CSV table of C-alpha atoms in Angstrom, one decimal:
chain,number,residue,atom,x,y,z
A,19,MET,CA,0.0,0.3,0.3
A,20,LYS,CA,1.2,3.5,-1.3
A,21,PHE,CA,1.0,6.5,1.4
A,22,ILE,CA,-1.1,9.0,0.3
A,23,PRO,CA,0.4,12.3,-1.3
A,24,THR,CA,-1.4,14.4,1.4
A,25,PHE,CA,0.5,17.5,0.4
A,26,ALA,CA,-0.7,17.2,-3.9
A,27,ALA,CA,-3.6,16.4,-2.5
A,28,LEU,CA,-4.0,19.9,-0.6
A,29,LEU,CA,-1.9,21.5,-4.0
A,30,LEU,CA,-4.8,20.1,-6.1
A,31,ALA,CA,-7.0,22.3,-3.8
A,32,ASN,CA,-6.2,25.5,-4.4
A,33,THR,CA,-5.6,24.5,-8.8
A,34,ILE,CA,-9.1,23.5,-8.4
A,35,TYR,CA,-9.9,26.8,-6.5
A,36,ALA,CA,-7.8,28.4,-8.8
A,37,ASP,CA,-10.2,26.8,-12.0
A,38,TYR,CA,-13.4,27.8,-10.5
A,39,SER,CA,-13.1,31.5,-11.4
A,40,ALA,CA,-13.5,30.0,-15.0
A,41,CYS,CA,-16.3,29.6,-14.3
A,42,ARG,CA,-18.1,33.3,-14.0
A,43,THR,CA,-17.6,33.3,-18.1
A,44,LEU,CA,-19.1,30.6,-19.0
A,45,PRO,CA,-22.9,29.4,-19.8
A,46,VAL,CA,-25.5,28.7,-17.6
A,47,ASP,CA,-28.5,26.6,-17.9
A,48,GLY,CA,-31.5,27.9,-16.9
A,49,GLU,CA,-33.3,24.8,-16.4
A,50,THR,CA,-30.3,23.1,-13.4
A,51,GLY,CA,-28.6,26.6,-12.9
A,52,ARG,CA,-25.4,24.7,-13.5
A,53,CYS,CA,-22.8,26.3,-15.4
A,54,MET,CA,-22.3,24.3,-19.3
A,55,LEU,CA,-18.9,23.1,-20.6
A,56,TYR,CA,-18.0,20.7,-23.3
A,57,HIS,CA,-15.7,18.5,-22.8
A,58,ASP,CA,-12.8,17.5,-25.6
A,59,ASN,CA,-15.4,15.2,-27.5
A,60,GLY,CA,-18.2,17.5,-28.0
A,61,GLN,CA,-20.5,16.6,-25.8
A,62,LEU,CA,-22.1,18.8,-23.4
A,63,LYS,CA,-22.0,18.2,-19.8
A,64,TYR,CA,-22.9,19.8,-17.0
A,65,GLY,CA,-20.4,20.9,-13.6
A,66,HIS,CA,-17.6,22.9,-12.4
A,67,PRO,CA,-14.7,22.5,-14.7
A,68,PRO,CA,-12.3,18.9,-14.2
A,69,PRO,CA,-9.1,19.2,-11.9
A,70,ARG,CA,-6.6,21.1,-14.3
A,71,GLY,CA,-4.7,17.8,-15.9
A,72,CYS,CA,-8.0,15.7,-15.7
A,73,LEU,CA,-10.2,17.4,-18.4
A,74,LYS,CA,-10.9,13.3,-20.2
A,75,THR,CA,-12.3,12.3,-17.3
A,76,SER,CA,-15.8,12.1,-17.0
A,77,ALA,CA,-16.2,11.6,-13.9
A,78,TRP,CA,-15.9,14.8,-12.3
A,79,ALA,CA,-18.2,16.4,-15.6
A,80,LEU,CA,-20.9,13.3,-14.8
A,81,ARG,CA,-21.2,13.8,-11.6
A,82,PRO,CA,-21.0,18.1,-10.0
A,83,GLN,CA,-20.6,18.9,-6.5
A,84,LYS,CA,-23.8,20.4,-5.8
A,85,ARG,CA,-21.5,21.9,-2.6
A,86,TRP,CA,-19.4,23.5,-5.0
A,87,LYS,CA,-21.3,25.7,-7.3
A,88,THR,CA,-20.0,29.3,-7.7
A,89,SER,CA,-22.1,31.9,-6.1
A,90,GLN,CA,-23.5,33.6,-9.0
A,91,ALA,CA,-24.2,30.0,-9.7
A,92,ILE,CA,-26.6,29.9,-6.7
A,93,ALA,CA,-27.8,33.6,-5.7
A,94,GLN,CA,-28.0,35.6,-8.3
A,95,GLN,CA,-30.4,34.0,-11.1
A,96,PRO,CA,-32.8,35.4,-13.8
A,97,TRP,CA,-35.6,33.8,-11.8
A,98,SER,CA,-34.8,34.4,-7.8
A,99,ASP,CA,-37.2,36.3,-5.9
A,100,SER,CA,-34.7,38.0,-4.4
A,101,LEU,CA,-30.9,38.4,-4.0
A,102,GLN,CA,-29.0,35.8,-1.5
A,103,PHE,CA,-26.0,37.1,0.2
A,104,PRO,CA,-23.0,34.4,-1.5
A,105,GLY,CA,-21.8,34.0,2.1
A,106,ALA,CA,-25.3,33.0,4.4
A,107,ILE,CA,-27.4,31.6,1.7
A,108,HIS,CA,-30.0,30.3,3.4
A,109,SER,CA,-30.6,33.3,6.3
A,110,LYS,CA,-33.7,34.5,6.1
A,111,PHE,CA,-34.0,38.1,7.4
A,112,THR,CA,-35.8,39.5,10.5
A,113,THR,CA,-36.7,42.5,11.8
A,114,SER,CA,-35.4,41.3,15.3
A,115,LEU,CA,-32.9,42.5,16.9
A,116,GLN,CA,-31.1,40.1,18.1
A,117,PHE,CA,-27.4,38.5,19.0
A,118,ALA,CA,-27.1,34.7,19.0
A,119,SER,CA,-25.7,34.2,22.5
A,120,THR,CA,-24.3,31.0,24.4
A,121,ASP,CA,-26.6,28.9,26.6
A,122,PRO,CA,-25.5,26.6,28.9
A,123,LYS,CA,-29.1,24.6,28.3
A,124,ASP,CA,-28.4,24.4,24.4
A,125,ALA,CA,-25.2,22.7,25.2
A,126,MET,CA,-25.1,19.8,22.4
A,127,PRO,CA,-26.2,16.5,24.4
A,128,THR,CA,-23.5,13.3,25.2
A,129,PHE,CA,-24.4,9.9,22.9
A,130,ARG,CA,-24.2,7.2,25.8
A,131,ILE,CA,-25.4,3.7,25.6
A,132,MET,CA,-23.7,2.3,29.0
A,133,ASP,CA,-23.4,4.0,32.3
A,134,ALA,CA,-20.7,3.5,34.7
A,135,GLU,CA,-21.7,0.5,36.6
A,136,GLY,CA,-22.1,-0.7,33.0
A,137,GLN,CA,-25.9,-1.3,32.3
A,138,ILE,CA,-27.1,-0.3,29.6
A,139,VAL,CA,-29.3,3.2,29.9
A,140,ASP,CA,-32.1,2.7,27.0
A,141,SER,CA,-33.7,-0.2,28.1
A,142,SER,CA,-35.8,-0.1,25.0
A,143,ARG,CA,-32.8,-0.4,22.9
A,144,ALA,CA,-32.3,-3.7,20.7
A,145,PRO,CA,-29.4,-5.7,22.7
A,146,VAL,CA,-25.3,-5.3,21.8
A,147,ASP,CA,-25.1,-6.4,18.0
A,148,ILE,CA,-21.3,-6.9,18.1
A,149,SER,CA,-20.3,-10.9,19.1
A,150,PRO,CA,-18.6,-12.6,22.3
A,151,GLU,CA,-15.4,-13.1,20.6
A,152,GLU,CA,-15.2,-9.9,19.0
A,153,ILE,CA,-16.4,-7.6,22.5
A,154,THR,CA,-13.3,-10.3,24.6
A,155,LYS,CA,-11.3,-8.7,22.0
A,156,MET,CA,-11.4,-5.1,23.0
A,157,TYR,CA,-11.6,-5.9,26.5
A,158,LEU,CA,-8.2,-7.6,26.1
A,159,ASP,CA,-6.8,-4.9,23.8
A,160,MET,CA,-8.0,-2.1,26.0
A,161,LEU,CA,-6.4,-4.7,29.2
A,162,THR,CA,-3.1,-5.0,27.3
A,163,VAL,CA,-2.5,-1.3,27.5
A,164,SER,CA,-3.7,-0.4,30.4
A,165,VAL,CA,-1.0,-3.2,31.5
A,166,MET,CA,1.8,-2.4,29.5
A,167,ASP,CA,2.0,1.5,30.3
A,168,PRO,CA,3.0,1.3,33.4
A,169,ILE,CA,5.5,-0.9,32.9
A,170,MET,CA,7.2,1.7,30.2
A,171,GLN,CA,6.4,4.1,33.1
A,172,GLN,CA,8.5,2.5,35.7
A,173,ALA,CA,10.7,2.1,32.5
A,174,GLN,CA,11.2,5.1,32.0
A,175,ARG,CA,11.8,6.2,36.0
A,176,GLN,CA,14.7,3.0,36.0
A,177,GLY,CA,16.5,4.9,33.1
A,178,ARG,CA,15.6,1.6,31.0
A,179,LEU,CA,13.7,4.4,28.6
A,180,SER,CA,13.8,8.2,28.0
A,181,PHE,CA,10.3,8.8,27.7
A,182,TYR,CA,6.8,7.5,27.5
A,183,MET,CA,3.1,9.0,26.9
A,184,ASN,CA,0.2,6.6,28.2
A,185,SER,CA,-3.5,6.1,27.8
A,186,ALA,CA,-4.7,5.6,31.2
A,187,GLY,CA,-8.3,6.3,31.1
A,188,GLU,CA,-8.8,6.8,27.6
A,189,GLU,CA,-8.0,3.5,26.4
A,190,GLY,CA,-12.1,3.0,24.9
A,191,ILE,CA,-11.8,5.5,22.8
A,192,GLY,CA,-8.8,4.2,20.6
A,193,VAL,CA,-10.4,1.1,20.9
A,194,GLY,CA,-14.1,1.0,20.4
A,195,SER,CA,-13.1,3.8,17.0
A,196,ALA,CA,-10.7,1.2,15.6
A,197,SER,CA,-13.2,-1.6,15.7
A,198,ALA,CA,-15.6,0.5,13.6
A,199,LEU,CA,-13.6,1.0,10.8
A,200,SER,CA,-11.8,-1.0,7.8
A,201,SER,CA,-8.5,-2.2,7.4
A,202,GLU,CA,-8.3,-0.1,4.8
A,203,ASP,CA,-8.7,3.3,5.7
A,204,THR,CA,-5.8,5.7,6.4
A,205,ILE,CA,-5.4,6.5,10.3
A,206,PHE,CA,-3.9,9.4,11.0
A,207,LEU,CA,-3.1,9.3,14.9
A,208,GLN,CA,-1.3,12.2,17.9
A,209,TYR,CA,0.1,10.2,20.8
A,210,ARG,CA,-2.0,8.8,23.3
A,211,GLU,CA,-3.9,6.3,21.0
A,212,THR,CA,-1.8,3.0,21.9
A,213,GLY,CA,-5.2,1.1,21.4
A,214,VAL,CA,-6.0,1.9,17.8
A,215,PHE,CA,-2.6,0.2,16.9
A,216,GLN,CA,-3.6,-2.7,19.2
A,217,TYR,CA,-6.6,-3.1,17.9
A,218,ARG,CA,-5.3,-2.9,14.5
A,219,GLY,CA,-2.8,-5.5,15.0
A,220,PHE,CA,0.8,-4.2,16.0
A,221,ARG,CA,2.4,-6.1,18.1
A,222,LEU,CA,4.4,-5.6,21.2
A,223,GLU,CA,7.3,-6.3,19.5
A,224,GLU,CA,7.2,-3.5,17.3
A,225,PHE,CA,5.9,-1.3,20.9
A,226,MET,CA,8.9,-2.1,21.9
A,227,ASN,CA,11.2,-1.9,19.1
A,228,GLN,CA,9.9,1.6,18.1
A,229,LEU,CA,10.4,2.9,22.0
A,230,PHE,CA,13.9,1.7,22.5
A,231,ALA,CA,15.2,2.8,18.9
A,232,ASN,CA,16.9,-0.7,18.7
A,233,ALA,CA,17.8,-1.5,15.3
A,234,LYS,CA,14.3,-3.4,14.8
A,235,ASP,CA,12.4,-0.3,14.8
A,236,HIS,CA,10.8,0.6,11.5
A,237,GLY,CA,11.5,3.8,12.2
A,238,SER,CA,15.2,3.0,12.6
A,239,GLY,CA,15.7,4.7,15.4
A,240,ARG,CA,14.9,8.3,14.2
A,241,ASN,CA,12.1,9.0,16.3
A,242,MET,CA,12.0,9.8,19.7
A,243,PRO,CA,9.4,7.1,21.5
A,244,VAL,CA,5.8,6.8,20.7
A,245,HIS,CA,5.9,7.6,17.9
A,246,TYR,CA,4.4,4.8,16.2
A,247,GLY,CA,3.7,3.7,12.5
A,248,SER,CA,3.1,0.8,10.7
A,249,ARG,CA,2.5,1.1,6.6
A,250,ASP,CA,1.1,-2.2,6.8
A,251,LEU,CA,-1.4,-1.8,8.5
A,252,ASN,CA,-2.4,2.1,6.6
A,253,ILE,CA,-1.2,4.2,10.0
A,254,HIS,CA,0.8,7.3,9.3
A,255,THR,CA,3.7,7.4,11.7
A,256,ILE,CA,2.9,10.0,14.6
A,257,SER,CA,4.8,13.2,14.4
A,258,SER,CA,5.5,15.6,17.7
A,259,PRO,CA,4.1,18.9,16.6
A,260,LEU,CA,0.9,19.4,17.4
A,261,ALA,CA,-2.1,19.0,14.9
A,262,THR,CA,-0.1,19.1,12.1
A,263,GLN,CA,-1.8,15.6,11.0
A,264,LEU,CA,-5.2,17.1,10.7
A,265,PRO,CA,-4.8,18.6,7.7
A,266,GLN,CA,-3.2,15.9,6.6
A,267,ALA,CA,-5.3,14.4,6.6
A,268,SER,CA,-7.7,16.4,4.7
A,269,GLY,CA,-5.7,15.9,2.0
A,270,ALA,CA,-5.2,12.4,2.6
A,271,ALA,CA,-9.3,12.3,2.1
A,272,TYR,CA,-8.7,14.7,-0.6
A,273,ALA,CA,-6.7,12.3,-2.5
A,274,LEU,CA,-9.0,9.4,-1.8
A,275,LYS,CA,-12.0,10.6,-2.7
A,276,ILE,CA,-10.8,11.9,-6.5
A,277,GLN,CA,-8.9,8.3,-7.0
A,278,HIS,CA,-12.2,6.9,-6.5
A,279,LEU,CA,-14.0,10.0,-8.9
A,280,GLN,CA,-11.9,8.7,-11.4
A,281,ASN,CA,-11.7,4.4,-11.0
A,282,PRO,CA,-15.2,4.0,-9.1
A,283,THR,CA,-15.5,0.8,-10.5
A,284,THR,CA,-11.8,-0.2,-9.1
A,285,VAL,CA,-11.4,2.3,-5.8
A,286,PRO,CA,-13.5,1.4,-3.5
A,287,LYS,CA,-14.8,4.6,-1.3
A,288,LYS,CA,-12.9,4.4,2.1
A,289,VAL,CA,-12.3,6.8,4.6
A,290,VAL,CA,-8.9,8.6,6.5
A,291,ALA,CA,-9.7,9.0,10.8
A,292,CYS,CA,-7.7,11.5,12.4
A,293,PHE,CA,-7.2,11.1,16.8
A,294,PHE,CA,-6.5,14.5,18.4
A,295,GLY,CA,-6.9,16.3,21.4
A,296,ASP,CA,-8.9,19.1,22.7
A,297,GLY,CA,-5.0,21.1,23.3
A,298,ALA,CA,-4.5,20.4,19.4
A,299,ALA,CA,-7.5,21.6,18.7
A,300,SER,CA,-6.7,25.8,20.0
A,301,GLU,CA,-4.0,24.8,17.1
A,302,GLY,CA,-4.6,26.8,13.6
A,303,ASP,CA,-3.7,24.0,11.7
A,304,PHE,CA,-7.1,22.8,13.5
A,305,HIS,CA,-9.6,25.2,12.2
A,306,ALA,CA,-7.6,24.9,8.5
A,307,ALA,CA,-8.3,21.0,8.2
A,308,LEU,CA,-11.5,21.7,8.8
A,309,ASN,CA,-12.6,24.3,6.8
A,310,ILE,CA,-10.9,22.7,3.3
A,311,ALA,CA,-12.5,19.1,4.6
A,312,ALA,CA,-16.1,20.7,5.0
A,313,THR,CA,-15.8,22.6,1.6
A,314,ARG,CA,-14.5,20.2,-0.8
A,315,SER,CA,-16.6,17.3,0.9
A,316,CYS,CA,-13.0,14.9,2.2
A,317,PRO,CA,-14.2,11.3,3.1
A,318,VAL,CA,-12.5,12.2,6.7
A,319,ILE,CA,-13.6,11.3,10.6
A,320,PHE,CA,-12.0,14.0,13.0
A,321,LEU,CA,-12.0,12.4,16.0
A,322,CYS,CA,-11.2,14.6,19.2
A,323,ARG,CA,-10.5,13.0,22.7
A,324,ASN,CA,-11.4,15.5,24.8
A,325,ASN,CA,-9.6,14.2,28.4
A,326,GLY,CA,-10.1,17.7,29.9
A,327,TYR,CA,-6.1,19.1,30.4
A,328,ALA,CA,-4.1,20.2,27.7
A,329,ILE,CA,-0.8,18.9,29.5
A,330,SER,CA,-1.4,22.2,31.9
A,331,THR,CA,-4.0,23.6,30.6
A,332,PRO,CA,-7.8,22.5,31.8
A,333,THR,CA,-10.7,22.4,29.6
A,334,LEU,CA,-12.0,25.6,31.3
A,335,GLU,CA,-9.2,28.1,30.0
A,336,GLN,CA,-8.8,26.7,26.4
A,337,TYR,CA,-12.6,28.3,25.9
A,338,ARG,CA,-15.6,29.0,26.1
A,339,GLY,CA,-18.1,27.9,23.9
A,340,ASP,CA,-19.5,24.7,23.8
A,341,GLY,CA,-16.0,22.3,24.0
A,342,ILE,CA,-15.0,21.0,20.9
A,343,ALA,CA,-18.2,19.9,19.0
A,344,SER,CA,-20.0,22.8,18.5
A,345,ARG,CA,-16.6,23.9,16.0
A,346,GLY,CA,-17.7,21.2,13.8
A,347,VAL,CA,-21.1,22.7,13.6
A,348,GLY,CA,-20.0,25.7,12.8
A,349,TYR,CA,-17.8,24.3,9.8
A,350,GLY,CA,-21.2,23.1,8.3
A,351,ILE,CA,-19.7,19.6,9.6
A,352,ASP,CA,-21.8,16.4,10.8
A,353,THR,CA,-20.6,17.0,14.0
A,354,ILE,CA,-21.7,14.5,17.7
A,355,ARG,CA,-20.7,14.5,21.2
A,356,VAL,CA,-19.8,10.6,22.5
A,357,ASP,CA,-18.9,9.3,26.1
A,358,GLY,CA,-15.5,8.3,25.6
A,359,ASN,CA,-15.8,6.1,28.5
A,360,ASP,CA,-18.3,4.2,26.9
A,361,ILE,CA,-17.1,2.2,24.4
A,362,PHE,CA,-20.0,0.6,22.8
A,363,ALA,CA,-21.0,4.3,21.9
A,364,VAL,CA,-17.7,4.7,20.8
A,365,ARG,CA,-18.1,1.9,18.0
A,366,GLU,CA,-21.7,2.8,17.3
A,367,ALA,CA,-21.1,6.8,16.9
A,368,THR,CA,-17.3,6.0,14.6
A,369,LEU,CA,-19.6,3.6,12.7
A,370,LYS,CA,-22.7,5.7,12.2
A,371,ALA,CA,-19.7,8.6,11.1
A,372,ARG,CA,-18.1,6.5,8.7
A,373,GLU,CA,-21.4,5.5,6.8
A,374,LEU,CA,-21.7,8.6,6.9
A,375,ALA,CA,-18.9,10.5,5.4
A,376,LEU,CA,-19.5,7.7,2.4
A,377,THR,CA,-22.6,8.8,1.6
A,378,GLY,CA,-22.9,10.1,-1.6
A,379,GLU,CA,-20.6,13.0,-2.4
A,380,MET,CA,-19.3,12.1,0.3
A,381,ARG,CA,-17.9,14.6,3.5
A,382,PRO,CA,-16.4,15.1,7.1
A,383,VAL,CA,-17.8,13.9,10.1
A,384,LEU,CA,-16.3,15.5,13.7
A,385,ILE,CA,-16.7,12.7,16.8
A,386,GLU,CA,-15.7,14.5,20.3
A,387,ALA,CA,-15.3,11.7,22.9
A,388,MET,CA,-15.4,12.7,26.1
A,389,SER,CA,-13.0,11.3,29.6
A,390,TYR,CA,-10.7,12.0,31.4
A,391,ARG,CA,-6.8,11.8,31.5
A,392,VAL,CA,-6.0,10.0,34.5
A,393,ALA,CA,-2.4,9.3,33.3
A,394,HIS,CA,0.4,12.6,33.6
A,395,HIS,CA,0.6,14.4,30.0
A,396,SER,CA,3.9,12.6,30.3
A,397,THR,CA,7.0,11.0,31.7
A,398,SER,CA,8.1,15.0,31.6
A,399,ASP,CA,5.1,15.6,33.5
A,400,ASP,CA,4.1,15.8,36.7
A,401,SER,CA,0.1,16.7,37.0
A,402,THR,CA,-0.3,16.5,41.0
A,403,LYS,CA,1.3,20.3,40.3
A,404,TYR,CA,-1.6,21.3,38.6
A,405,ARG,CA,-5.2,18.9,39.8
A,406,SER,CA,-5.5,17.1,43.0
A,407,GLY,CA,-4.6,13.8,43.8
A,408,HIS,CA,-8.7,13.4,44.8
A,409,GLU,CA,-9.6,14.3,41.1
A,410,ILE,CA,-7.9,11.7,39.6
A,411,GLU,CA,-8.6,8.6,41.5
A,412,THR,CA,-11.8,9.8,41.8
A,413,TRP,CA,-12.3,9.8,38.4
A,414,ARG,CA,-9.7,6.2,37.8
A,415,ARG,CA,-12.3,4.7,40.4
A,416,ARG,CA,-15.9,6.0,39.4
A,417,ASP,CA,-16.0,5.8,35.7
A,418,ASN,CA,-13.0,4.0,34.2
A,419,PRO,CA,-13.9,2.6,30.5
A,420,ILE,CA,-12.1,-1.0,31.0
A,421,THR,CA,-13.7,-1.3,34.3
A,422,ARG,CA,-16.8,-0.5,32.9
A,423,LEU,CA,-17.2,-2.9,30.4
A,424,ARG,CA,-15.8,-5.2,32.3
A,425,LYS,CA,-18.8,-4.6,34.8
A,426,TRP,CA,-21.3,-5.5,31.4
A,427,MET,CA,-19.4,-8.2,30.3
A,428,GLU,CA,-19.8,-10.1,33.7
A,429,ARG,CA,-23.1,-8.8,33.6
A,430,GLU,CA,-23.7,-10.9,30.7
A,431,GLY,CA,-21.6,-14.4,31.5
A,432,LEU,CA,-18.9,-13.4,29.1
A,433,TRP,CA,-15.9,-12.6,32.2
A,434,ASP,CA,-15.8,-13.5,35.3
A,435,GLU,CA,-12.4,-13.4,38.0
A,436,ALA,CA,-10.5,-16.1,37.3
A,437,ARG,CA,-10.3,-14.8,33.4
A,438,GLU,CA,-9.1,-11.8,34.4
A,439,LYS,CA,-6.5,-12.8,36.9
A,440,GLU,CA,-5.4,-15.4,34.1
A,441,ALA,CA,-5.5,-12.5,31.2
A,442,GLN,CA,-3.3,-9.6,33.3
A,443,ASP,CA,-0.9,-12.3,33.8
A,444,SER,CA,-0.8,-13.9,30.2
A,445,ILE,CA,-0.4,-10.2,29.0
A,446,LYS,CA,2.7,-9.0,31.9
A,447,LYS,CA,4.6,-11.9,30.7
A,448,GLU,CA,4.2,-11.0,27.1
A,449,VAL,CA,4.9,-7.4,27.5
A,450,MET,CA,8.0,-8.3,30.0
A,451,LYS,CA,9.3,-11.3,27.3
A,452,ALA,CA,8.5,-8.6,24.8
A,453,PHE,CA,10.2,-5.7,26.6
A,454,ASN,CA,13.5,-7.6,27.2
A,455,GLU,CA,14.0,-8.4,23.6
A,456,ALA,CA,13.8,-5.2,22.6
A,457,GLU,CA,16.1,-3.5,25.0
A,458,ARG,CA,18.6,-6.7,24.1
A,459,GLU,CA,18.8,-5.5,20.7
A,460,LYS,CA,21.5,-3.8,19.0
A,461,ARG,CA,20.9,-0.4,17.7
A,462,PRO,CA,20.6,0.7,13.7
A,463,ARG,CA,24.2,1.1,12.5
A,464,LEU,CA,25.9,4.0,12.8
A,465,GLY,CA,25.6,4.1,8.5
A,466,ASN,CA,22.0,5.1,9.2
A,467,LEU,CA,22.9,8.6,10.4
A,468,PHE,CA,23.5,9.3,6.6
A,469,GLU,CA,21.0,7.2,4.9
A,470,ASP,CA,17.7,8.0,3.2
A,471,VAL,CA,18.7,12.0,3.6
A,472,TYR,CA,19.1,11.6,-0.1
A,473,GLU,CA,18.6,9.1,-2.9
A,474,GLU,CA,22.2,8.3,-2.9
A,475,ILE,CA,25.0,9.2,-0.1
A,476,THR,CA,26.7,12.5,-1.5
A,477,GLU,CA,30.3,13.2,-1.5
A,478,GLU,CA,29.9,15.4,1.3
A,479,GLN,CA,28.4,12.9,3.4
A,480,ARG,CA,31.1,10.5,2.5
A,481,GLU,CA,33.6,12.6,3.7
A,482,GLN,CA,31.8,13.1,6.9
A,483,MET,CA,31.3,9.5,7.0
A,484,ALA,CA,35.2,9.6,7.2
A,485,SER,CA,35.4,12.1,9.7
A,486,LEU,CA,32.9,10.2,12.3
A,487,ARG,CA,35.6,7.0,11.7
A,488,ARG,CA,38.0,8.9,12.4
A,489,THR,CA,36.9,10.5,15.4
A,490,ILE,CA,35.6,7.2,16.8
A,491,GLU,CA,39.0,5.8,16.5
A,492,MET,CA,41.0,8.5,17.4
A,493,TYR,CA,39.0,8.3,20.8
A,494,PRO,CA,37.9,4.8,21.6
A,495,ASP,CA,37.1,4.6,24.9
A,496,GLU,CA,34.3,7.4,24.8
A,497,TYR,CA,32.8,6.1,22.3
A,498,ASP,CA,30.8,2.2,22.4
A,499,VAL,CA,30.3,1.7,19.1
A,500,ASP,CA,29.4,-2.0,20.1
A,501,GLN,CA,25.8,-1.1,20.6
A,502,PHE,CA,25.6,-0.6,17.1
A,503,GLU,CA,24.4,-3.2,14.4
A,504,GLY,CA,28.0,-3.9,12.7
A,505,GLY,CA,30.0,-1.8,15.1
A,506,LEU,CA,32.4,0.5,13.6
A,507,ASN,CA,32.2,-1.0,10.3
A,508,GLY,CA,28.5,-0.1,10.6
A,509,LEU,CA,29.9,3.3,8.9
A,510,ASP,CA,30.9,1.0,5.9
A,511,ARG,CA,28.5,1.4,3.0
A,512,ARG,CA,25.9,-1.4,1.9
């Protein structure tokens, strides 16, 4: 599977914007209100001009995008009863001087299926339509993340890892949403979605190889810990800069849409799922991504983990509006707020979001999943400096996504204390086995420092490699090259 050229997709979006200026000079059909244009074969087609370079692609002419009409085509037609302002074509006139205001009573509700005690809230609902095997997998995946996190946290404190971030309290969002996506869907993540990797089949050895930056790491040891990625699982590698994955996801979704429109019989519809936190929603990239996804009708699911804190900044200091969900509505995006600690609600909301995203001309959807960050922001953070231990413990004890699902499973006869102990012990052994093996692996070859920069090693790089070799040979006691694959010979070209 080749990764989607997201930057190229965004450039293509700008190209299409530029092409629309031509619509003002094209004749307009009196019945349809659409621009009329002729293809190379002289046949009359309706719709906006196809992207530059794709004039022979009939999909663009045969499938006019209703949301892409120019203001001229919408508002200023001879048969219109009145002029419509291009910037608000659905707004009605009023004689009442009234400002729109925010009222807590109008806050968007939070969708929930199962309460904190594992009880189905609405008894009239149909039974949970998930097989026992699938539910057990979802539970074990959450449990695996919850077992691995404290082990890695402790390893960092012991100096065996340089850094770590865990997902305590938010496991249900990652696993629940991942269970609703297709394996062919493309995913962009932030840094607290270990559950997505776990559900998709990312192995414990792969987690550990990345954390230890050893020779078996997919990224050749070049990234800081917790920056996982998997080409095989269609998950783009996590990047450190906050919110950069959002416009990338919009571009990827737009590229997938174009590929389908150009080859509808051979390229199926797919979505892009993009995960981010409430803090990332304060970045400009968030707004740019939602806007271009909405205006270009990109099949992308934006999934926000609202866990109450952006590092040390509580949400009450981040925004005054109705959370992140209200922003989606402002951009014309179908939006829902869901209880992120209810894995059934997260799964059902994501299933519906995927359906909406692929319906008709395709479109973006926003899910705001409400949760609480039980853990510190990272191993570099002490959250008790800005919140009380009582607050943390209350959330840990009273509303945990793993405990909530376990209560439901026990009530349904799918789980018990004996199975819990067996699973905990087994997972811990597997984690420690992968941990110890990864820790013993050698680091990548020294030559990797110079590779994958240019297509071929340059003359300047060869000089740098020779200089590094001379330095190591001059001060052998200062450089432990035995920990690297191939030792000093790892500088030799393959």
